[in-house]
GROMACS .gro file of C-alpha atoms in nm:
model
  204
    1MET     CA    1  15.177   3.682  12.991
    2ALA     CA    2  14.823   3.574  12.919
    3ARG     CA    3  14.912   3.216  12.969
    4ARG     CA    4  15.054   3.289  13.323
    5ARG     CA    5  14.741   3.487  13.404
    6ASP     CA    6  14.524   3.188  13.305
    7GLN     CA    7  14.752   2.959  13.510
    8VAL     CA    8  14.690   3.179  13.814
    9LEU     CA    9  14.303   3.184  13.748
   10ASP     CA   10  14.298   2.816  13.703
   11ALA     CA   11  14.460   2.774  14.041
   12ALA     CA   12  14.226   3.033  14.190
   13VAL     CA   13  13.922   2.837  14.078
   14GLU     CA   14  14.071   2.523  14.231
   15VAL     CA   15  14.130   2.702  14.576
   16LEU     CA   16  13.799   2.862  14.578
   17GLY     CA   17  13.619   2.540  14.491
   18ALA     CA   18  13.821   2.303  14.702
   19GLU     CA   19  13.889   2.524  15.011
   20GLY     CA   20  13.626   2.782  15.014
   21ALA     CA   21  13.615   3.155  14.987
   22ARG     CA   22  13.794   3.208  15.331
   23ARG     CA   23  14.108   3.025  15.200
   24LEU     CA   24  14.116   3.231  14.875
   25THR     CA   25  14.440   3.428  14.940
   26TYR     CA   26  14.724   3.542  14.726
   27GLN     CA   27  14.946   3.296  14.893
   28ALA     CA   28  14.717   3.005  14.849
   29VAL     CA   29  14.675   3.075  14.477
   30ASP     CA   30  15.047   3.118  14.421
   31ARG     CA   31  15.101   2.783  14.579
   32ALA     CA   32  14.849   2.603  14.400
   33ALA     CA   33  14.961   2.761  14.062
   34GLY     CA   34  15.327   2.688  14.146
   35VAL     CA   35  15.431   3.035  14.062
   36PRO     CA   36  15.657   3.281  14.258
   37THR     CA   37  15.529   3.445  14.562
   38GLY     CA   38  15.359   3.769  14.454
   39THR     CA   39  15.256   3.659  14.112
   40THR     CA   40  14.880   3.661  14.178
   41SER     CA   41  14.896   4.005  14.339
   42ASN     CA   42  15.080   4.144  14.035
   43TYR     CA   43  14.772   4.058  13.825
   44PHE     CA   44  14.505   4.127  14.079
   45ARG     CA   45  14.565   4.419  14.299
   46ASN     CA   46  14.302   4.343  14.553
   47ARG     CA   47  14.075   4.047  14.637
   48ALA     CA   48  13.775   4.202  14.463
   49ALA     CA   49  13.967   4.215  14.149
   50LEU     CA   50  14.067   3.844  14.188
   51VAL     CA   51  13.707   3.737  14.244
   52ASP     CA   52  13.598   3.933  13.928
   53GLY     CA   53  13.877   3.755  13.736
   54ILE     CA   54  13.768   3.425  13.861
   55ALA     CA   55  13.417   3.494  13.764
   56GLU     CA   56  13.496   3.581  13.404
   57HIS     CA   57  13.751   3.299  13.388
   58LEU     CA   58  13.473   3.056  13.499
   59LEU     CA   59  13.242   3.186  13.232
   60THR     CA   60  13.515   3.116  12.964
   61LEU     CA   61  13.579   2.757  13.103
   62GLU     CA   62  13.221   2.664  13.126
   63ARG     CA   63  13.137   2.808  12.789
   64ARG     CA   64  13.409   2.581  12.638
   65GLU     CA   65  13.286   2.269  12.827
   66TRP     CA   66  12.916   2.330  12.740
   67GLU     CA   67  13.004   2.388  12.372
   68ALA     CA   68  13.220   2.060  12.370
   69LEU     CA   69  12.915   1.882  12.539
   70THR     CA   70  12.673   2.018  12.278
   71ALA     CA   71  12.895   2.009  11.978
   72GLY     CA   72  12.720   1.708  11.825
   73PRO     CA   73  12.371   1.670  11.681
   74ALA     CA   74  12.086   1.786  11.897
   75PRO     CA   75  11.901   1.519  12.094
   76VAL     CA   76  11.643   1.360  11.869
   77GLY     CA   77  11.414   1.233  12.150
   78PRO     CA   78  11.350   1.278  12.520
   79GLY     CA   79  11.580   0.985  12.613
   80GLU     CA   80  11.870   1.148  12.441
   81LEU     CA   81  11.793   1.475  12.606
   82ALA     CA   82  11.789   1.325  12.937
   83ALA     CA   83  12.106   1.131  12.876
   84ALA     CA   84  12.286   1.465  12.776
   85LEU     CA   85  12.180   1.648  13.083
   86ALA     CA   86  12.281   1.352  13.305
   87THR     CA   87  12.626   1.343  13.158
   88PHE     CA   88  12.654   1.717  13.216
   89ALA     CA   89  12.558   1.664  13.578
   90ARG     CA   90  12.786   1.386  13.627
   91ARG     CA   91  13.072   1.588  13.490
   92ALA     CA   92  12.983   1.893  13.700
   93ALA     CA   93  12.979   1.692  14.022
   94GLY     CA   94  13.277   1.472  13.932
   95PRO     CA   95  13.568   1.589  13.735
   96GLY     CA   96  13.450   1.946  13.742
   97ARG     CA   97  13.353   1.937  14.110
   98ALA     CA   98  13.595   2.215  14.214
   99ARG     CA   99  13.489   2.439  13.925
  100THR     CA  100  13.115   2.384  14.017
  101ALA     CA  101  13.180   2.445  14.386
  102ALA     CA  102  13.362   2.774  14.301
  103ARG     CA  103  13.071   2.892  14.090
  104TRP     CA  104  12.828   2.837  14.377
  105ALA     CA  105  13.074   3.016  14.613
  106LEU     CA  106  13.060   3.313  14.365
  107LEU     CA  107  12.677   3.297  14.346
  108LEU     CA  108  12.670   3.338  14.732
  109GLU     CA  109  12.915   3.630  14.711
  110SER     CA  110  12.699   3.799  14.450
  111ALA     CA  111  12.443   3.842  14.713
  112VAL     CA  112  12.657   4.122  14.862
  113ARG     CA  113  12.840   4.208  14.546
  114PRO     CA  114  12.581   4.256  14.259
  115GLY     CA  115  12.854   4.325  14.010
  116LEU     CA  116  12.931   3.944  14.004
  117ARG     CA  117  12.577   3.865  13.870
  118ALA     CA  118  12.654   3.965  13.512
  119PRO     CA  119  12.924   3.705  13.429
  120LEU     CA  120  12.741   3.449  13.629
  121GLY     CA  121  12.414   3.516  13.460
  122ARG     CA  122  12.575   3.505  13.114
  123GLY     CA  123  12.687   3.149  13.189
  124ARG     CA  124  12.351   3.045  13.302
  125GLN     CA  125  12.184   3.207  13.015
  126ALA     CA  126  12.377   3.020  12.764
  127VAL     CA  127  12.273   2.686  12.927
  128LEU     CA  128  11.918   2.807  12.939
  129GLU     CA  129  11.917   2.895  12.561
  130ARG     CA  130  12.045   2.557  12.463
  131SER     CA  131  11.789   2.369  12.696
  132THR     CA  132  11.508   2.576  12.563
  133GLU     CA  133  11.607   2.500  12.203
  134TRP     CA  134  11.628   2.127  12.276
  135VAL     CA  135  11.280   2.109  12.427
  136ARG     CA  136  11.146   2.327  12.150
  137ARG     CA  137  11.268   2.074  11.890
  138LEU     CA  138  11.104   1.805  12.082
  139GLY     CA  139  10.761   1.957  12.068
  140SER     CA  140  10.728   2.164  12.382
  141GLY     CA  141  10.442   2.394  12.408
  142ALA     CA  142  10.613   2.609  12.660
  143PRO     CA  143  10.990   2.574  12.572
  144GLU     CA  144  11.124   2.865  12.792
  145ARG     CA  145  10.941   2.743  13.098
  146HIS     CA  146  11.028   2.383  13.043
  147GLY     CA  147  11.396   2.472  12.957
  148ARG     CA  148  11.418   2.670  13.282
  149ILE     CA  149  11.266   2.389  13.485
  150LEU     CA  150  11.526   2.146  13.344
  151VAL     CA  151  11.820   2.375  13.422
  152ASP     CA  152  11.687   2.442  13.769
  153HIS     CA  153  11.663   2.072  13.834
  154LEU     CA  154  12.010   2.010  13.696
  155GLU     CA  155  12.162   2.271  13.925
  156GLY     CA  156  11.973   2.132  14.217
  157VAL     CA  157  12.084   1.766  14.171
  158VAL     CA  158  12.442   1.874  14.134
  159MET     CA  159  12.426   2.095  14.442
  160ARG     CA  160  12.293   1.803  14.629
  161GLN     CA  161  12.570   1.577  14.510
  162LEU     CA  162  12.823   1.838  14.627
  163ALA     CA  163  12.669   1.884  14.970
  164PHE     CA  164  12.571   1.526  15.031
  165PRO     CA  165  12.788   1.301  14.810
  166GLU     CA  166  12.657   0.965  14.710
  167GLY     CA  167  12.891   0.686  14.618
  168ALA     CA  168  12.743   0.635  14.276
  169PHE     CA  169  12.589   0.951  14.133
  170ASP     CA  170  12.372   0.906  13.829
  171PRO     CA  171  12.065   1.133  13.801
  172ALA     CA  172  11.965   0.984  13.466
  173GLU     CA  173  11.655   0.810  13.579
  174GLU     CA  174  11.514   1.120  13.750
  175ILE     CA  175  11.604   1.347  13.467
  176ARG     CA  176  11.424   1.110  13.224
  177ALA     CA  177  11.119   1.116  13.439
  178LEU     CA  178  11.131   1.485  13.453
  179VAL     CA  179  11.171   1.525  13.078
  180GLY     CA  180  10.895   1.284  13.014
  181GLY     CA  181  10.663   1.449  13.263
  182LEU     CA  182  10.726   1.801  13.121
  183LEU     CA  183  10.679   1.712  12.768
  184ALA     CA  184  10.396   1.470  12.796
  185GLY     CA  185  10.188   1.713  13.006
  186PRO     CA  186   9.903   1.943  12.874
  187GLU     CA  187  10.178   2.183  12.730
  188GLY     CA  188  10.409   1.904  12.605
  189GLY     CA  189  10.317   1.861  12.233
  190ALA     CA  190  10.514   1.554  12.143
  191ARG     CA  191  10.310   1.314  12.360
  192GLY     CA  192  10.364   0.989  12.165
  193GLU     CA  193  10.739   1.039  12.121
  194VAL     CA  194  10.797   1.147  12.485
  195ARG     CA  195  10.621   0.828  12.612
  196GLY     CA  196  10.860   0.616  12.418
  197GLY     CA  197  11.161   0.809  12.529
  198ALA     CA  198  11.070   0.813  12.893
  199THR     CA  199  11.042   0.445  12.913
  200GLY     CA  200  11.368   0.372  12.760
  201GLY     CA  201  11.377   0.507  12.407
  202HIS     CA  202  11.732   0.648  12.325
  203ALA     CA  203  11.853   0.663  12.678
  204GLY     CA  204  12.146   0.449  12.758
   0.00000   0.00000   0.00000
């Protein structure tokens, strides 16, 4: 039962991300999931319940993806941090494109449905906490602020790629410049290490 529900939600995420909120119907999700007609409506009695289910499902999927990305050792220099963030951005705008677009569609819907903000906010908070911890370890004098700036930039470059796709999307260079600028500034802390990382260092 739980597996079929997840199958439906996986399909709903794909429909929402690939076709937009207006095409999110029971019939479209049933077709995408390859399940009998009426299956989606059996799990979600109205559209609001379906959207709530998608939001929670996205939170679970993104948590797993973020945990997989950050399962290894923490970045030991600004170059490695920039490389990790660039990897996340490329994945979000590439293989995870539909999932990312679905999350943005839910963010827009949260403007009129405040109840969606809680699960969406939990997902963002998890990324913020890890970003903050990374810059703190690299000597940031304002880790919460710097962590938030990095996450805001990451979301911005991914949204730009979704809206205006470039053939070869690689934000690594601009992320390296941002990391170097943040940590080498008056609040940075690890100035010598940052300059080395920003000019090549550990970045590939």
